[in-house]
XYZ file of C-alpha atoms in Angstrom:
323
model
C -4.405 -17.227 6.557
C -6.225 -18.607 9.574
C -4.030 -19.186 12.618
C -4.694 -21.685 15.386
C -3.164 -20.507 18.676
C -2.852 -23.329 21.198
C -2.870 -22.085 24.773
C -4.626 -19.040 23.361
C -6.461 -18.115 26.585
C -3.281 -18.160 28.669
C -1.223 -15.200 29.849
C 1.048 -15.106 26.801
C -1.441 -16.717 24.415
C -4.113 -14.078 24.949
C -1.604 -11.314 24.227
C -0.600 -13.085 21.016
C -4.246 -13.608 20.031
C -5.022 -9.935 20.596
C -1.964 -8.763 18.677
C -2.671 -10.990 15.696
C -6.428 -10.353 15.608
C -5.808 -6.623 16.027
C -3.516 -6.722 13.000
C -6.263 -8.274 10.881
C -5.244 -11.931 11.084
C -7.957 -14.588 11.417
C -7.395 -16.434 14.689
C -8.946 -19.377 16.558
C -7.795 -20.351 20.059
C -7.487 -23.815 21.584
C -7.034 -24.086 25.354
C -7.708 -26.734 27.992
C -8.359 -23.884 30.498
C -6.061 -25.393 33.118
C -4.489 -21.927 33.301
C -6.352 -20.071 30.565
C -9.123 -17.539 31.096
C -11.714 -17.244 28.290
C -12.455 -13.586 29.098
C -8.924 -12.656 28.049
C -9.724 -13.338 24.396
C -11.190 -10.742 22.018
C -14.849 -11.335 21.173
C -14.016 -12.084 17.539
C -11.648 -14.956 18.429
C -13.470 -18.297 18.815
C -12.304 -20.522 21.663
C -12.257 -24.319 21.482
C -11.819 -26.012 24.845
C -9.578 -29.055 24.650
C -6.099 -30.545 24.782
C -3.351 -30.968 22.217
C -3.292 -34.610 23.308
C -6.743 -35.099 21.728
C -5.970 -36.091 18.132
C -9.593 -36.275 17.033
C -10.357 -32.804 18.362
C -7.292 -31.344 16.657
C -8.268 -32.835 13.308
C -11.787 -31.386 13.611
C -10.582 -27.926 14.641
C -8.067 -27.694 11.809
C -10.680 -28.756 9.249
C -13.688 -26.815 10.553
C -11.791 -23.524 10.861
C -9.745 -23.900 7.693
C -6.502 -23.459 9.638
C -3.459 -22.653 7.489
C -0.890 -21.928 10.215
C -0.323 -22.866 13.861
C 1.177 -20.933 16.786
C 1.858 -23.521 19.485
C 2.080 -22.096 23.009
C 0.188 -24.705 25.049
C 2.584 -26.270 27.562
C 3.336 -26.663 31.224
C 6.088 -24.243 32.186
C 7.048 -24.333 35.875
C 10.614 -25.466 36.497
C 10.067 -26.797 40.034
C 6.944 -28.659 38.957
C 8.856 -30.206 36.068
C 11.482 -31.527 38.482
C 8.756 -33.073 40.645
C 6.645 -34.344 37.721
C 8.969 -35.049 34.784
C 6.765 -37.681 33.157
C 3.817 -35.285 33.126
C 5.982 -32.617 31.461
C 7.236 -34.973 28.778
C 3.716 -36.332 28.177
C 2.045 -32.930 27.857
C 4.834 -30.796 26.364
C 6.398 -33.326 24.000
C 3.503 -35.768 23.582
C 1.006 -32.975 22.968
C 3.350 -31.414 20.415
C 3.779 -34.738 18.594
C 0.007 -35.215 18.402
C -0.432 -31.679 17.104
C 2.276 -32.052 14.461
C 0.701 -35.277 13.200
C -2.608 -33.448 12.785
C -0.871 -30.497 11.105
C 0.922 -32.782 8.652
C -2.295 -34.692 7.957
C -4.130 -31.453 7.185
C -1.405 -30.272 4.810
C -0.632 -27.170 6.906
C 2.723 -25.670 5.948
C 3.431 -23.068 8.667
C 4.248 -23.764 12.313
C 5.498 -21.414 15.032
C 6.769 -23.034 18.242
C 6.958 -21.361 21.646
C 10.349 -22.364 23.034
C 12.384 -20.967 25.924
C 15.798 -19.707 26.961
C 15.695 -22.673 29.349
C 17.082 -24.751 26.460
C 20.468 -23.090 27.009
C 20.869 -24.090 30.646
C 23.580 -22.014 32.334
C 26.050 -20.937 29.634
C 29.037 -18.866 30.756
C 28.742 -16.165 28.090
C 28.024 -12.436 28.127
C 25.277 -12.647 25.484
C 23.447 -15.831 24.533
C 23.180 -16.204 20.762
C 21.095 -18.743 18.926
C 24.321 -20.665 18.289
C 25.178 -20.973 21.997
C 25.270 -24.651 22.977
C 22.036 -25.985 24.460
C 22.376 -27.823 27.777
C 19.106 -27.609 29.740
C 19.333 -28.270 33.483
C 15.724 -29.269 34.264
C 12.938 -31.322 32.656
C 11.069 -28.196 31.532
C 14.056 -27.021 29.491
C 14.585 -30.550 28.200
C 11.012 -30.718 26.891
C 11.449 -27.413 25.096
C 14.677 -28.543 23.439
C 13.140 -31.888 22.497
C 10.184 -29.904 21.147
C 12.477 -27.881 18.894
C 14.074 -31.082 17.573
C 10.658 -32.544 16.876
C 9.363 -29.401 15.166
C 12.383 -29.233 12.846
C 12.254 -32.957 12.047
C 8.531 -32.818 11.260
C 9.109 -29.733 9.166
C 11.746 -31.478 7.074
C 9.669 -34.636 6.728
C 6.402 -32.943 5.775
C 7.416 -29.703 4.066
C 6.361 -27.498 6.992
C 8.145 -24.164 7.379
C 8.918 -23.662 11.069
C 9.993 -20.955 13.494
C 11.128 -21.593 17.094
C 11.042 -18.537 19.374
C 13.217 -18.818 22.485
C 11.656 -16.510 25.090
C 13.694 -14.956 27.863
C 11.995 -13.661 31.072
C 8.462 -12.483 30.274
C 6.807 -9.778 32.401
C 4.188 -7.041 32.271
C 0.694 -6.840 30.800
C -0.736 -5.305 27.658
C -3.867 -4.446 29.671
C -4.678 -5.009 33.365
C -7.194 -7.755 32.616
C -4.503 -9.700 30.723
C -2.028 -9.745 33.597
C -0.373 -12.933 34.794
C -2.481 -14.343 37.635
C 0.104 -16.918 38.702
C 2.779 -16.328 41.341
C 5.647 -18.184 39.704
C 7.775 -15.442 38.108
C 9.807 -12.834 39.937
C 7.586 -9.757 39.438
C 4.327 -11.310 40.748
C 6.352 -13.122 43.430
C 7.580 -9.768 44.765
C 4.091 -8.273 44.491
C 2.755 -11.210 46.476
C 5.310 -10.701 49.237
C 4.561 -6.982 49.478
C 0.806 -7.585 49.487
C 1.281 -9.912 52.451
C 3.363 -7.230 54.207
C 6.565 -9.220 53.763
C 9.919 -8.146 52.367
C 10.972 -9.362 48.908
C 13.475 -12.210 48.825
C 16.767 -12.412 46.953
C 18.186 -15.903 46.474
C 21.926 -15.377 46.571
C 23.806 -12.079 46.619
C 27.314 -13.437 46.095
C 27.260 -14.114 42.357
C 30.064 -12.754 40.104
C 27.887 -9.857 38.916
C 28.132 -6.092 39.579
C 25.823 -6.182 42.638
C 26.137 -9.859 43.481
C 22.628 -10.837 42.339
C 21.590 -12.750 39.217
C 21.244 -10.799 35.972
C 18.400 -11.558 33.576
C 16.917 -10.310 30.303
C 13.282 -9.222 30.794
C 10.864 -8.880 27.872
C 7.471 -7.164 27.997
C 4.705 -9.587 27.085
C 3.272 -7.059 24.605
C 6.645 -6.950 22.818
C 6.668 -10.746 22.834
C 3.214 -10.773 21.242
C 4.436 -8.407 18.527
C 7.377 -10.749 17.912
C 4.884 -13.561 17.272
C 3.021 -11.381 14.795
C 6.291 -10.574 13.013
C 7.208 -14.266 12.909
C 3.753 -15.227 11.621
C 4.014 -12.615 8.885
C 7.443 -13.970 7.998
C 6.007 -17.489 7.807
C 3.305 -16.173 5.486
C 5.965 -14.868 3.109
C 6.503 -16.708 -0.123
C 10.321 -16.630 0.124
C 10.701 -18.572 3.383
C 11.331 -22.278 3.646
C 13.011 -24.567 6.139
C 13.384 -23.580 9.776
C 14.336 -20.529 11.811
C 15.318 -20.221 15.483
C 15.241 -16.796 17.164
C 15.893 -15.433 20.647
C 13.210 -13.079 21.962
C 14.709 -10.691 24.497
C 15.878 -7.102 24.868
C 19.591 -7.811 24.866
C 19.960 -5.916 28.158
C 20.641 -7.359 31.587
C 18.867 -6.288 34.778
C 19.910 -7.653 38.162
C 17.442 -8.991 40.699
C 18.377 -6.179 43.070
C 17.815 -3.563 40.344
C 14.431 -5.083 39.463
C 13.303 -5.080 43.095
C 14.349 -1.433 43.333
C 12.133 -0.555 40.343
C 9.261 -2.494 41.919
C 9.750 -0.491 45.102
C 9.565 2.780 43.183
C 6.398 1.739 41.345
C 4.549 0.307 44.348
C 5.839 2.802 46.898
C 7.004 -0.061 49.101
C 10.780 0.289 49.293
C 11.493 -2.107 52.148
C 14.888 -3.807 51.966
C 14.868 -7.314 50.508
C 15.869 -10.353 52.526
C 18.932 -12.168 51.223
C 18.650 -15.945 51.383
C 20.770 -18.835 50.117
C 21.244 -19.432 46.427
C 18.773 -21.694 44.644
C 20.229 -24.712 42.834
C 20.660 -24.190 39.108
C 20.418 -20.393 38.950
C 22.880 -18.982 36.418
C 24.714 -15.763 37.363
C 23.769 -14.159 34.033
C 21.365 -14.992 31.200
C 20.970 -12.223 28.625
C 19.928 -12.631 24.998
C 21.614 -11.483 21.878
C 18.666 -9.838 20.116
C 20.337 -9.236 16.763
C 18.899 -12.150 14.798
C 15.331 -11.110 15.652
C 16.061 -7.645 14.302
C 17.701 -9.005 11.157
C 15.253 -11.741 10.152
C 11.979 -10.552 11.718
C 12.469 -6.786 11.623
C 11.521 -6.778 15.307
C 13.027 -5.192 18.403
C 11.575 -4.817 21.887
C 10.211 -1.305 22.489
C 9.256 -1.373 26.190
C 11.552 -1.084 29.184
C 11.617 -2.657 32.618
C 9.765 0.163 34.339
C 6.884 -0.147 31.868
C 6.808 -3.894 32.517
C 6.569 -3.351 36.272
C 3.993 -0.550 36.035
C 1.715 -2.549 33.740
C 2.085 -5.687 35.857
C 1.273 -3.704 39.020
C -1.938 -2.355 37.482
C -2.920 -5.917 36.630
C -2.011 -7.158 40.099
C -4.175 -4.473 41.717
C -7.113 -5.404 39.482
C -6.873 -9.126 40.261
C -6.081 -8.626 43.969
C -8.413 -5.743 44.766
C -8.975 -6.908 48.325
């Protein structure tokens, strides 16, 4: 097997590339470097700079590297940006996927792993979100991920491609400091950023119907997520698998925003009280995965806890923000 990882120099992509290459898989990365960092990739993983919207480039990469399976992570992923720029999100997330799938089908590749998101579910009123929970995304980002799943499954059926869609919950942490998330879009780096600027963390809404009034989420360590991709790739490489598979990737445990900020305070030594502000539109009170299908069909469970996520992310933050 030779695996093409799109978005391979990104925060999640580089962790996946390292996990797969470290396990002996042959890997090539494709990244437009809009958010990717080439230095994140292992030396043995070749990097091709380019976009999934470039059909000619995709055809050349698949042929020249003898690609036999694809892990598709390249996408725009900021909710607020998707609300402001919906056409861009549909063009890049859905259009890029369509172009890639056409190239995959043309090359006769039979294995495809799609990076999806818990955003496809929207705000379901359930204790644990299973893969059978109704999908009702509430923003263009989630819509593009759900449309992507539909497209992946349809292309799989039409062209004999075995597919897996992994629905990530809230990703945090770093497998190594140099691989840490350099953006300030998710809650852990957002709190780090506030503390670094000598400002208190912010909580958006403390009157939700949860034990402490703040939103509850399922956080997954990015290194565990990378291992889930390896498990899914190995499953795709099996001779007994056909059709499609959809799997939640989470820990199956809820952590409130207030609890997470408390752990961050313990790790950083900055325990200042958070500021409580108004709720943000669209935030669900609770979004926690059922992780049973991943255990059953992939033989995978998350091994790392929230404190390890925060500690590893803090080491990465200190490296990238040394000043």
